[in-house]
């Protein structure tokens, strides 16, 4: 079992119990997670090819052009796992730019669909490199809104080190589990704000034999997942 | 053939654009962009344009060439290369202004303009810094019992819209053949002047039988000029006619602007097409 495989399964877990909602994702590992969830414990999930086609186990089953994605966003029948350039303790997220918005040190993507996603339906985040540069006290540009700004629900944050949720005070970030081989201190040191850490922090569950087989033989036989997590 | 022939040259279409105008550009990211029209705009040396759209290399090219005062968008991306280098550089240098909206807000603004409404209510934007960086943006409360507070997304009206489709007839009916219409019909409906470029101009009968009726995205009431620009979305994708030219896009993203411009953009569209076929 590799760290990347643990992360794929941790991402898949974000969609557990969601029913027939659109599972959208940015990044390879969350995409593998969504497809793994659809193949195993969440068969009702809708998954796309990243463009306009809905896929069931990799085979086309429907049509979803961008304009209909906006309807699904507004209807709330979606749970997206986005990336985050910056993320704070209440789940405010920034993918727009780093530095002052008026003249940023680094222009990123702009806000994309983050404002609409976060006020309409569940949102989770995938952070392939857990560091104080990402987990900051205050984000420079609130693209995705957090729980202190009216988020619908920020569900999970999955990183290369840990799984975090928002069961802390006032729905702030809490350490939920650490991946095998990672200590609580590793996570605390890589987080730029005071994290809620329970007395007992469990280990992120390992993939089952069947999950591992699906990842290795079916979903990602070329092992591209290993490049996204180091 | 019914209707008036609207065939125009690329340069005639671009000739309708004046400095300072607000220009809508169809497509999405690095997908089915009217790049031949963009190249013509750049050659014409227009200034102070406001560019509205789901931004890709169209924005990057026009910004790098100094044609743009302001970009109105939800993102600027080359898809396979997530960040647009020329847009990034201009933002950090402070040489381009930005109106930054959620993607759904941009859709809503075009929809409001298409329906001649001053605004449409939407949840997207609430609580985010989109409200901070757009001081003119305001909210509205539902007049019904729910009293929900919503963003009043203003109509985004355009002076000129440019879009590229797979097929069209000479009167301005147009068809897309790929998997996504994007928002090209809305750009037409939000604009005063509308120019459609296409891979191939065909007769109306052939256009109609060339696919399902749902693929006929625009009709001739929505278009003022039609021009045939084979490979006219290059280097963005125009499936099924062709996919994105990834190697060329990479060259675009990694080559200094003056070098790239001298290599590909100093001649006309025919010169460009010859240069990219080398």
mmCIF file of N, CA, C and O in Angstrom, chain A residues 46-49 52-56 59-65:
data_model
loop_
_atom_site.group_PDB
_atom_site.id
_atom_site.type_symbol
_atom_site.label_atom_id
_atom_site.label_comp_id
_atom_site.label_asym_id
_atom_site.label_seq_id
_atom_site.Cartn_x
_atom_site.Cartn_y
_atom_site.Cartn_z
ATOM 1 N N UNK A 46 -22.736 10.398 -9.655
ATOM 2 C CA UNK A 46 -22.516 10.756 -11.055
ATOM 3 C C UNK A 46 -21.091 11.290 -11.200
ATOM 4 O O UNK A 46 -20.657 12.117 -10.395
ATOM 5 N N UNK A 47 -20.395 10.792 -12.221
ATOM 6 C CA UNK A 47 -19.005 11.184 -12.445
ATOM 7 C C UNK A 47 -18.857 11.602 -13.903
ATOM 8 O O UNK A 47 -19.437 10.989 -14.793
ATOM 9 N N UNK A 48 -18.090 12.668 -14.160
ATOM 10 C CA UNK A 48 -17.897 13.117 -15.553
ATOM 11 C C UNK A 48 -16.483 12.835 -16.044
ATOM 12 O O UNK A 48 -15.600 12.495 -15.260
ATOM 13 N N UNK A 49 -16.292 13.038 -17.337
ATOM 14 C CA UNK A 49 -14.969 12.877 -17.948
ATOM 15 C C UNK A 49 -14.162 14.169 -17.871
ATOM 16 O O UNK A 49 -13.127 14.295 -18.500
ATOM 17 N N UNK A 52 -18.006 17.087 -21.028
ATOM 18 C CA UNK A 52 -19.479 17.129 -21.031
ATOM 19 C C UNK A 52 -20.139 15.762 -20.945
ATOM 20 O O UNK A 52 -21.351 15.654 -21.109
ATOM 21 N N UNK A 53 -19.366 14.710 -20.686
ATOM 22 C CA UNK A 53 -19.939 13.360 -20.703
ATOM 23 C C UNK A 53 -19.946 12.751 -19.303
ATOM 24 O O UNK A 53 -18.941 12.788 -18.596
ATOM 25 N N UNK A 54 -21.108 12.194 -18.925
ATOM 26 C CA UNK A 54 -21.215 11.471 -17.655
ATOM 27 C C UNK A 54 -20.756 10.031 -17.874
ATOM 28 O O UNK A 54 -21.134 9.395 -18.863
ATOM 29 N N UNK A 55 -19.957 9.535 -16.948
ATOM 30 C CA UNK A 55 -19.389 8.195 -17.090
ATOM 31 C C UNK A 55 -19.823 7.300 -15.933
ATOM 32 O O UNK A 55 -19.855 7.731 -14.776
ATOM 33 N N UNK A 56 -20.127 6.042 -16.270
ATOM 34 C CA UNK A 56 -20.365 5.025 -15.253
ATOM 35 C C UNK A 56 -19.335 3.933 -15.486
ATOM 36 O O UNK A 56 -19.345 3.305 -16.540
ATOM 37 N N UNK A 59 -17.603 4.271 -18.789
ATOM 38 C CA UNK A 59 -18.401 4.219 -20.027
ATOM 39 C C UNK A 59 -19.446 5.327 -20.007
ATOM 40 O O UNK A 59 -20.076 5.576 -18.977
ATOM 41 N N UNK A 60 -19.661 6.002 -21.166
ATOM 42 C CA UNK A 60 -20.617 7.109 -21.210
ATOM 43 C C UNK A 60 -22.029 6.688 -20.805
ATOM 44 O O UNK A 60 -22.500 5.617 -21.210
ATOM 45 N N UNK A 61 -22.676 7.521 -19.977
ATOM 46 C CA UNK A 61 -24.072 7.243 -19.633
ATOM 47 C C UNK A 61 -24.953 8.483 -19.735
ATOM 48 O O UNK A 61 -26.174 8.393 -19.563
ATOM 49 N N UNK A 62 -24.360 9.651 -20.016
ATOM 50 C CA UNK A 62 -25.211 10.836 -20.081
ATOM 51 C C UNK A 62 -24.440 12.055 -20.538
ATOM 52 O O UNK A 62 -23.231 11.991 -20.792
ATOM 53 N N UNK A 63 -25.166 13.169 -20.654
ATOM 54 C CA UNK A 63 -24.613 14.419 -21.192
ATOM 55 C C UNK A 63 -24.731 15.512 -20.140
ATOM 56 O O UNK A 63 -25.805 15.680 -19.537
ATOM 57 N N UNK A 64 -23.655 16.243 -19.909
ATOM 58 C CA UNK A 64 -23.680 17.314 -18.919
ATOM 59 C C UNK A 64 -22.791 18.469 -19.367
ATOM 60 O O UNK A 64 -21.661 18.606 -18.906
ATOM 61 N N UNK A 65 -23.285 19.306 -20.286
ATOM 62 C CA UNK A 65 -22.501 20.468 -20.706
ATOM 63 C C UNK A 65 -22.412 21.486 -19.567
ATOM 64 O O UNK A 65 -23.177 21.421 -18.606
#
